[in-house]
Each structure stands twice: as structure tokens, then as C-alpha cells.
């Protein structure tokens, strides 16, 4: 049977650019996973891992011009956006190197034997160890930061786990280039290149999550694709953790006082956020509750003007363009839905931004308008006009899980009803914002990029220092002689790691 070619395609024209690779067979996936598993011990040394991550950041930055050129040719995201994404990706690698150096992620606890307790305590020592080979599924909309050299890969390597990446078909050439950079960084750091391996193809992705030597998986993509892989991971004879980011509506609530105070400013800000990157950010505000009345009208007027001035954009591929056009058409044809700015085709290969409006009371109960409460990937948002806070509450109770939820309040509105609205948003999302916009996810220790299903399939974050926790498991040693303990758990603390001894930081 002939190998299936993998083509790099120009989304600006829909034309193939070059054949990059061929889709991996089941046997090739098996070889890739076994090769990664065979070298997992090489990542045991923390100093070497940290050096590898820093070298990867350095080489990625040095090759920046070529990486950005390749990514732009395959995604049409533009050099400015990709330059920022490259800097973010390098920063993530360096940040995880710092996490490895500091060592707190090991979560070391030592409890000495204590016969006075009831029941008595034996000597117990606990820390975290890497799970093993991690499968990473690259994202379409972030060819760097959430793909081959992105946060899932960086955090897994930081944990001491080798990685097999399933490239996204929208940017295979960029994936090959980035994988070669990571493998070169490994070799320069004294590690086997197979600590990072790349495979292509849909069937390869299924084979990867089912492979018995794959210990965990990270995914960013659609609900349909992610759920299929999640189910496959759970159906294995030995199920594995599957950390999937699947989809998010990212609701926004604008209070009546906020609309009255700065409706024009909020409308312009919403336009900028929902059209950023042609509406292809996972944190795009896709559903907004706006009050009826003068303040809300001024907000919509500003939103209309700003969205109307937005140039047509290219989506990541023509399949996504077709899905966007079908999705906005379906929603716009629902009874009571209006389109102050009609989203749709901007040209043969582009899409035009727009937004839809609907009375909030229409969404308070299950019905044909439920499509408005589902993510539509691309530059569109739904504005639901409410007449009372009861309508806000009724709609919020029907929303699925999200990555973010945003509340816009007036300057003097903190407390009271605003506190109640904020409390209503917290169960819906992993990150709750006040008077801001969710697009833009800072790589910071306190960041949480995750949320209730379908936003993610676990309670973990894929951004920030604690993303490393996804690829670790705890193990306790009981009454173990010092000579048999790993250095991290010995009384002398030869590695100088942060830890708690008998409940006290030491």
C-alpha cells in the first residue's frame, strides 16, 4: 500500500506548497514510541533537562526568521502575530527550565517515624516522578506555542518525560522544522534525539493514544476530535490521563452600570478581542450578555463600527472556512436573530467578521437557539440583550464549561450585585476576569488555562508552571534505608531541594 503524502498547503489560496512527509504507519508509530521509551532514563538528571530546555529556546530564537516564514506560509497568521508567538514559545521553554532548577514541583514531603501518634507513623517519604512517554497533539491555531515546541512538550520534557508529537495537518512543514530544532537541542545538551519525535497522520494519532507504552496525552483542538481521543485513552486496557482542551464559548457579562459608564469603550474592546487572529483564539469571547436600553445600544453601535472596519481575514484552512460559513448561516437564520454586521465570506479565500444579536430570554430554556450557546470558530460573537438580572442568571445556568468568563462592571460597582454575578461565573470557567478581555494568556505561575468540560477534560492547566503536574505521579517510600532512597528524599538533602519535613518547610 502506497504511503499517504503529507502536503503543506497555503491557506491564502488553498493550493499545495510542497510535500513535507508521509503519514506514519502503525509500525512507524510503534517504533517512535519505543524509541522514546528507550531513552526516558536520559532525562533523569534535572540539570541536563534544564540545559536542554534553555538550548531549545536559544536555537528556536536563532532560527526565528525561518520558523516565522514557514509558519506564516502555512497558517496566514502574519509575521507580527507569529513573532510574538515565537517569543512566547521560547519564554515557555525557559520558564520550565527555571521550574526544573527550583525543584518545588517535586512536592517533597518527609515524615519521620513517630510512635507517639495514634496510630503510629512509620518513616514516610514522598515525591513525584515522571509518568513516561507523553503523546502531544499539536494545535491548529498556535503553530508554535501549542504545537511541537509548545507548552505541552515543554512541560512534559521538564517533568522528565520523552515526547512523541502528532503534527497538525495545517502546518506540517513548521512542525518538521521545529522538531528538528528540538532534536538538535537535545543532541547539543548530551541527550538522545529521540526524547522528541514527530509523526504525521490521523491514523497515527489514534495509534499513538492506544500504544501501551504511552503514559499520558495532551491535546488542543476540537470537541469532536478531542473526545474521540479521550474515549480511546479511557478505553485502553490500562487507561491513561488525557489532558484535552476541546472548546470554549468564553462568556462575557456586561452590567447595566458598566454599559452606561463606558459602553463605547467596551464595544470597541469586544470587537478587538473577538476578531483577534481572525477569531481563531481559544479564548475568543463568543457570547456576550449586554443590557437592553441606552447604554447597551451605545455599546452595540461602537461594536458595529469597529467590526465593520475590520478587514476580511484568512482562516487556518479551507475546511475551517467552510465550517465557519455554515455555522454563521445556521445561527443567523434562527427566529429572532439579527445580524447588525453580517459574518460570512469576505472573498474566495477569506471570511468577514460580524456579530449576531438575540433577546436573552430566547436562550433561557432548551430549544432551537441552543446553537448560539456553542462555539463557532472564527470572527463572530453572539450578543444576547437582557432585560433583568434574572435573565442573566437563567442564561448562565445553561452554559457549558469554559476556559474563561468575564464580567464588566462600573467603577463604583464592586460588591453587591457584581459579587453575585462574579460568583455565578466562577463555576463556568477556569479563569475569571473583571474589566478585561480573555484573549491573551500570560505564561505566569498563577495562570490557569483550563476549565469544566468541554473546555478541558481534566482539572489541570496547560499554561503556567503548574502545567508540569500533568506528567507526574506521586510515590511514597516507607521505612526505606537511606542508601536505597533517591537523593531527593535523603535526610542530608544533597540536592538542596525545597521540601517539608514533619510538616514544616525545610
Coordinates of C-alpha atoms in Angstrom, one line a residue, residues 78-502:
X78 CA 1.1 37.0 9.8
X79 CA 4.7 37.8 10.8
X80 CA 3.7 40.2 13.6
X81 CA 1.5 37.7 15.4
X82 CA 4.0 34.8 14.8
X83 CA 6.9 36.9 16.1
X84 CA 5.1 37.3 19.4
X85 CA 4.2 33.7 19.4
X86 CA 7.8 32.6 18.9
X87 CA 8.9 34.8 21.8
X88 CA 6.2 33.3 24.0
X89 CA 7.3 29.8 23.0
X90 CA 10.9 30.5 23.8
X91 CA 9.9 32.1 27.1
X92 CA 7.8 29.0 28.0
X93 CA 10.8 26.7 27.5
X94 CA 13.0 29.0 29.7
X95 CA 10.3 29.2 32.3
X96 CA 10.1 25.4 32.6
X97 CA 13.9 25.3 32.9
X98 CA 13.5 27.6 35.9
X99 CA 10.8 25.3 37.3
X100 CA 13.2 22.3 37.0
X101 CA 16.0 24.2 38.6
X102 CA 13.9 25.3 41.6
X103 CA 12.6 21.8 42.2
X104 CA 9.4 22.6 44.1
X105 CA 7.3 20.7 41.5
X106 CA 8.7 17.5 43.1
X107 CA 6.4 18.3 46.1
X108 CA 8.8 16.5 48.5
X109 CA 7.3 15.5 51.9
X110 CA 9.3 13.7 54.6
X111 CA 7.6 12.4 57.8
X112 CA 9.9 10.8 60.3
X113 CA 8.7 7.8 62.3
X114 CA 6.6 8.8 65.3
X115 CA 5.5 6.1 67.7
X116 CA 3.5 8.6 69.9
X117 CA 0.9 9.1 67.2
X118 CA -2.3 7.1 67.1
X119 CA -1.9 5.0 65.0
X120 CA 1.9 5.3 65.0
X121 CA 3.6 6.8 61.9
X122 CA 6.3 4.9 60.1
X123 CA 9.0 6.8 58.3
X124 CA 7.4 8.0 55.0
X125 CA 9.0 10.0 52.2
X126 CA 7.0 11.2 49.2
X127 CA 7.9 12.9 45.9
X128 CA 6.8 12.9 42.3
X129 CA 8.2 11.0 39.4
X130 CA 7.7 11.2 35.6
X131 CA 4.9 9.2 34.1
X132 CA 6.8 8.1 30.9
X133 CA 6.2 8.7 27.2
X134 CA 3.8 11.6 26.6
X135 CA 1.8 11.9 23.4
X136 CA 1.3 15.6 22.3
X137 CA -1.3 16.6 19.8
X138 CA -0.4 19.9 18.1
X139 CA -3.0 22.7 17.8
X140 CA -4.1 24.3 14.6
X141 CA -4.3 27.9 15.7
X142 CA -0.9 28.1 17.5
X143 CA 1.7 26.5 15.3
X144 CA 4.4 27.2 17.9
X145 CA 3.1 27.9 21.4
X146 CA 0.6 25.0 21.4
X147 CA 2.3 22.7 18.9
X148 CA 5.6 20.9 18.5
X149 CA 7.8 23.2 20.7
X150 CA 4.8 24.4 22.8
X151 CA 3.7 24.2 26.4
X152 CA 2.7 20.6 26.4
X153 CA 6.0 19.5 25.0
X154 CA 8.0 21.9 27.2
X155 CA 6.2 20.9 30.4
X156 CA 6.4 17.1 29.7
X157 CA 10.2 17.4 29.0
X158 CA 10.6 19.4 32.1
X159 CA 8.9 16.6 34.1
X160 CA 11.4 14.1 32.6
X161 CA 9.0 12.6 30.0
X162 CA 10.1 12.0 26.4
X163 CA 7.5 13.2 23.9
X164 CA 6.1 11.9 20.7
X165 CA 4.2 14.8 18.9
X166 CA 1.4 14.2 16.4
X167 CA 1.8 17.1 13.9
X168 CA -1.2 19.1 13.0
X169 CA -2.0 18.8 9.3
X170 CA -2.4 22.6 8.9
X171 CA 1.3 23.3 9.5
X172 CA 3.4 20.1 8.8
X173 CA 6.5 21.9 7.4
X174 CA 6.6 24.2 10.5
X175 CA 6.2 21.1 12.7
X176 CA 9.1 19.3 10.9
X177 CA 11.3 22.4 11.3
X178 CA 10.5 22.8 15.0
X179 CA 11.0 19.1 15.7
X180 CA 14.5 19.2 14.1
X181 CA 15.4 22.2 16.2
X182 CA 14.3 20.4 19.4
X183 CA 16.2 17.2 18.4
X184 CA 19.3 19.3 17.7
X185 CA 19.0 21.0 21.1
X186 CA 18.8 17.5 22.7
X187 CA 22.0 16.4 20.9
X188 CA 23.8 19.6 21.9
X189 CA 22.7 19.0 25.5
X190 CA 24.1 15.5 25.5
X191 CA 20.7 13.8 25.2
X192 CA 19.4 11.3 22.6
X193 CA 17.5 13.0 19.9
X194 CA 14.6 10.5 20.4
X195 CA 13.5 12.4 23.5
X196 CA 11.4 14.3 20.9
X197 CA 9.9 12.5 17.9
X198 CA 7.3 13.6 15.3
X199 CA 4.7 11.7 13.5
X200 CA 2.0 12.7 10.9
X201 CA -1.5 11.4 10.1
X202 CA -4.9 10.9 11.6
X203 CA -4.5 7.1 12.0
X204 CA -1.1 7.8 13.6
X205 CA -2.8 9.9 16.2
X206 CA -5.2 7.1 17.1
X207 CA -2.4 4.5 17.2
X208 CA -0.4 6.9 19.4
X209 CA -3.0 7.3 22.1
X210 CA -3.6 3.5 22.1
X211 CA 0.1 2.5 22.3
X212 CA 0.7 0.6 25.6
X213 CA 4.0 2.5 26.3
X214 CA 2.3 5.9 26.0
X215 CA 1.7 7.0 29.6
X216 CA -0.3 10.3 29.1
X217 CA -1.5 12.6 26.4
X218 CA -2.0 16.3 25.8
X219 CA -4.4 17.7 23.2
X220 CA -5.6 21.1 22.0
X221 CA -8.3 21.1 19.3
X222 CA -12.0 20.4 18.5
X223 CA -14.6 18.8 20.8
X224 CA -15.2 16.0 18.2
X225 CA -11.5 15.1 17.7
X226 CA -10.6 15.5 21.3
X227 CA -13.5 13.5 22.6
X228 CA -12.6 10.6 20.3
X229 CA -9.1 10.5 21.6
X230 CA -10.2 11.0 25.2
X231 CA -12.6 8.0 24.8
X232 CA -9.8 5.9 23.2
X233 CA -7.5 6.8 26.1
X234 CA -10.1 5.7 28.6
X235 CA -11.0 2.5 26.7
X236 CA -7.4 1.1 26.9
X237 CA -6.8 -2.0 29.0
X238 CA -4.7 0.4 31.2
X239 CA -6.4 3.9 30.8
X240 CA -4.1 6.9 30.8
X241 CA -4.6 10.6 31.7
X242 CA -5.8 12.6 28.7
X243 CA -5.4 16.3 29.2
X244 CA -7.5 17.8 26.4
X245 CA -8.6 21.4 25.6
X246 CA -11.6 20.9 23.4
X247 CA -13.7 24.1 23.0
X248 CA -14.9 27.2 24.8
X249 CA -17.5 29.9 24.4
X250 CA -15.9 32.3 26.9
X251 CA -19.0 34.2 28.1
X252 CA -18.9 37.9 28.9
X253 CA -21.4 39.7 31.2
X254 CA -21.7 43.5 30.9
X255 CA -23.7 45.1 33.8
X256 CA -26.1 47.9 33.1
X257 CA -23.9 50.3 35.0
X258 CA -20.8 49.3 33.1
X259 CA -22.6 49.8 29.8
X260 CA -23.9 53.2 30.9
X261 CA -20.4 54.3 32.1
X262 CA -18.3 53.2 29.2
X263 CA -20.4 51.4 26.6
X264 CA -18.4 52.7 23.7
X265 CA -15.1 51.5 25.2
X266 CA -16.5 48.0 25.9
X267 CA -17.9 47.7 22.4
X268 CA -14.6 48.6 20.8
X269 CA -12.7 46.3 23.2
X270 CA -15.0 43.4 22.4
X271 CA -14.5 44.0 18.6
X272 CA -10.8 43.8 19.0
X273 CA -10.9 40.7 21.1
X274 CA -13.4 38.7 19.0
X275 CA -11.6 39.5 15.7
X276 CA -8.0 39.0 17.0
X277 CA -6.3 36.4 14.9
X278 CA -9.4 36.2 12.7
X279 CA -11.4 35.0 15.7
X280 CA -9.3 31.8 16.0
X281 CA -8.1 32.2 19.6
X282 CA -9.4 29.5 22.0
X283 CA -10.2 32.4 24.4
X284 CA -12.3 34.4 21.9
X285 CA -15.3 36.0 23.6
X286 CA -18.0 34.1 21.7
X287 CA -21.1 35.0 23.8
X288 CA -21.9 38.4 25.5
X289 CA -24.7 39.4 27.7
X290 CA -25.5 43.1 27.2
X291 CA -28.3 45.1 28.8
X292 CA -31.2 46.5 26.9
X293 CA -31.5 50.3 26.9
X294 CA -29.4 53.2 26.0
X295 CA -26.1 52.0 27.5
X296 CA -26.3 48.7 25.7
X297 CA -27.3 50.5 22.4
X298 CA -24.2 52.6 22.6
X299 CA -22.1 49.5 23.2
X300 CA -23.6 47.8 20.1
X301 CA -23.1 51.0 18.0
X302 CA -19.4 51.0 18.9
X303 CA -19.1 47.3 18.2
X304 CA -20.8 47.7 14.9
X305 CA -18.4 50.4 13.8
X306 CA -15.3 48.6 14.9
X307 CA -16.3 45.2 13.4
X308 CA -17.3 46.9 10.1
X309 CA -13.9 48.4 9.9
X310 CA -12.2 45.0 10.4
X311 CA -10.6 43.6 7.2
X312 CA -11.5 40.2 5.9
X313 CA -9.2 37.5 7.2
X314 CA -7.8 34.1 6.1
X315 CA -8.7 31.2 8.4
X316 CA -6.2 28.4 9.0
X317 CA -7.6 26.2 6.3
X318 CA -10.5 26.0 3.9
X319 CA -12.2 23.3 5.9
X320 CA -12.4 25.7 8.8
X321 CA -13.7 28.4 6.5
X322 CA -16.4 26.1 5.2
X323 CA -17.4 25.2 8.8
X324 CA -17.4 28.9 9.8
X325 CA -19.7 29.9 6.9
X326 CA -22.1 27.0 7.6
X327 CA -22.1 27.8 11.3
X328 CA -22.9 31.5 11.0
X329 CA -25.5 30.9 8.3
X330 CA -27.3 28.4 10.6
X331 CA -27.3 30.7 13.5
X332 CA -28.3 33.8 11.5
X333 CA -31.4 32.0 10.2
X334 CA -32.8 31.3 13.6
X335 CA -36.0 33.2 14.5
X336 CA -35.4 36.5 16.3
X337 CA -31.7 36.6 15.5
X338 CA -30.4 39.7 13.8
X339 CA -27.0 40.5 12.2
X340 CA -26.0 44.2 12.7
X341 CA -22.8 43.2 10.9
X342 CA -23.2 40.0 8.8
X343 CA -20.5 37.5 9.3
X344 CA -19.7 35.4 6.2
X345 CA -17.5 35.2 3.1
X346 CA -15.1 38.1 2.6
X347 CA -13.8 36.7 -0.7
X348 CA -12.9 33.4 -2.3
X349 CA -10.4 32.5 0.4
X350 CA -11.3 34.9 3.3
X351 CA -14.1 35.5 5.8
X352 CA -15.7 38.7 7.0
X353 CA -16.2 39.4 10.7
X354 CA -19.6 40.0 12.2
X355 CA -21.9 39.5 15.1
X356 CA -25.4 38.3 15.9
X357 CA -27.9 39.6 18.4
X358 CA -30.8 37.8 20.1
X359 CA -33.0 38.5 23.1
X360 CA -31.6 36.8 26.2
X361 CA -35.0 35.4 27.2
X362 CA -34.9 33.3 24.0
X363 CA -32.0 31.3 25.4
X364 CA -33.3 30.7 28.9
X365 CA -34.7 27.3 28.0
X366 CA -33.7 24.5 25.8
X367 CA -34.7 25.0 22.1
X368 CA -33.6 25.6 18.6
X369 CA -31.5 28.5 19.6
X370 CA -29.1 26.3 21.5
X371 CA -26.6 26.6 18.7
X372 CA -25.9 30.1 19.9
X373 CA -24.5 28.6 23.1
X374 CA -21.9 26.6 21.2
X375 CA -18.5 27.8 20.0
X376 CA -18.3 29.0 16.4
X377 CA -14.6 29.0 15.4
X378 CA -13.8 32.3 13.6
X379 CA -14.5 36.1 13.8
X380 CA -18.1 36.1 15.1
X381 CA -19.7 36.6 18.5
X382 CA -23.3 36.4 19.8
X383 CA -24.7 39.3 21.8
X384 CA -27.7 38.5 24.0
X385 CA -29.7 41.5 25.2
X386 CA -31.1 41.1 28.7
X387 CA -33.8 43.0 30.5
X388 CA -33.1 41.9 34.1
X389 CA -30.5 40.1 36.2
X390 CA -32.9 37.1 36.4
X391 CA -32.4 36.7 32.6
X392 CA -28.7 36.8 33.1
X393 CA -28.9 34.0 35.7
X394 CA -31.2 31.9 33.6
X395 CA -28.8 32.0 30.6
X396 CA -25.7 31.4 32.6
X397 CA -27.1 28.2 34.1
X398 CA -27.4 26.8 30.6
X399 CA -23.8 27.5 29.5
X400 CA -21.2 24.7 29.2
X401 CA -17.8 24.7 30.8
X402 CA -15.3 27.3 29.6
X403 CA -11.7 28.4 29.7
X404 CA -12.7 31.9 30.7
X405 CA -15.6 34.0 31.9
X406 CA -15.6 37.8 32.0
X407 CA -17.5 40.4 34.0
X408 CA -17.6 44.1 33.1
X409 CA -18.7 46.4 35.9
X410 CA -18.7 50.1 36.6
X411 CA -16.1 51.9 38.6
X412 CA -18.2 52.1 41.8
X413 CA -19.9 48.7 41.3
X414 CA -17.6 46.3 43.2
X415 CA -19.6 44.3 45.7
X416 CA -23.3 43.7 45.9
X417 CA -24.8 42.6 42.7
X418 CA -21.4 42.5 41.0
X419 CA -20.2 40.0 43.6
X420 CA -23.2 37.8 42.9
X421 CA -22.6 37.9 39.2
X422 CA -18.9 37.0 39.7
X423 CA -19.9 34.1 41.9
X424 CA -22.3 32.9 39.1
X425 CA -19.4 32.9 36.6
X426 CA -16.9 31.0 38.8
X427 CA -18.4 27.6 38.3
X428 CA -18.3 28.1 34.5
X429 CA -14.6 28.7 33.9
X430 CA -11.0 28.2 35.0
X431 CA -10.1 31.9 34.6
X432 CA -12.5 34.7 35.6
X433 CA -11.7 38.2 34.5
X434 CA -13.1 41.6 35.6
X435 CA -13.0 44.5 33.2
X436 CA -10.7 42.9 30.7
X437 CA -10.7 40.6 27.7
X438 CA -9.8 37.0 27.7
X439 CA -7.6 36.8 24.6
X440 CA -4.0 36.7 25.7
X441 CA -2.9 34.0 28.2
X442 CA 0.0 35.1 30.2
X443 CA 2.7 32.4 30.9
X444 CA 2.7 33.0 34.7
X445 CA 2.9 30.8 37.8
X446 CA -0.7 31.8 38.8
X447 CA -2.1 31.2 35.4
X448 CA -4.8 28.6 34.9
X449 CA -5.7 27.7 31.3
X450 CA -8.4 25.0 31.7
X451 CA -12.0 24.7 32.8
X452 CA -15.0 22.5 33.2
X453 CA -15.8 20.1 30.4
X454 CA -15.9 20.7 27.4
X455 CA -13.3 23.4 27.9
X456 CA -10.9 20.7 29.2
X457 CA -11.1 17.0 30.1
X458 CA -9.2 17.4 33.4
X459 CA -8.8 20.0 36.2
X460 CA -5.2 20.8 35.1
X461 CA -3.8 23.8 33.3
X462 CA -1.9 23.7 30.1
X463 CA -0.2 27.1 30.6
X464 CA 2.0 28.2 33.5
X465 CA 4.3 26.5 35.9
X466 CA 1.8 24.0 37.3
X467 CA 1.3 22.5 33.8
X468 CA 4.2 20.2 34.7
X469 CA 2.0 18.4 37.3
X470 CA 0.1 16.7 34.5
X471 CA 3.0 14.4 33.6
X472 CA 4.0 13.4 37.2
X473 CA 2.7 10.9 39.7
X474 CA 3.5 10.6 43.5
X475 CA 5.3 7.7 45.1
X476 CA 6.0 7.2 48.8
X477 CA 8.9 5.3 50.3
X478 CA 8.2 3.7 53.7
X479 CA 10.9 2.6 56.2
X480 CA 13.5 2.6 53.4
X481 CA 17.2 2.6 54.2
X482 CA 18.9 5.9 53.3
X483 CA 21.2 4.1 50.8
X484 CA 18.2 2.9 48.9
X485 CA 16.4 6.3 48.8
X486 CA 16.6 8.6 45.8
X487 CA 18.8 11.6 46.6
X488 CA 15.7 13.9 46.6
X489 CA 14.4 12.1 49.8
X490 CA 17.6 11.6 51.8
X491 CA 17.9 13.4 55.1
X492 CA 21.1 15.2 54.0
X493 CA 19.2 16.9 51.1
X494 CA 22.3 16.7 48.9
X495 CA 20.4 18.5 46.0
X496 CA 19.3 21.4 48.2
X497 CA 15.6 21.0 47.2
X498 CA 12.7 22.7 48.8
X499 CA 10.6 20.2 50.9
X500 CA 8.5 19.8 54.0
X501 CA 9.9 17.7 56.9
X502 CA 7.4 16.7 59.6

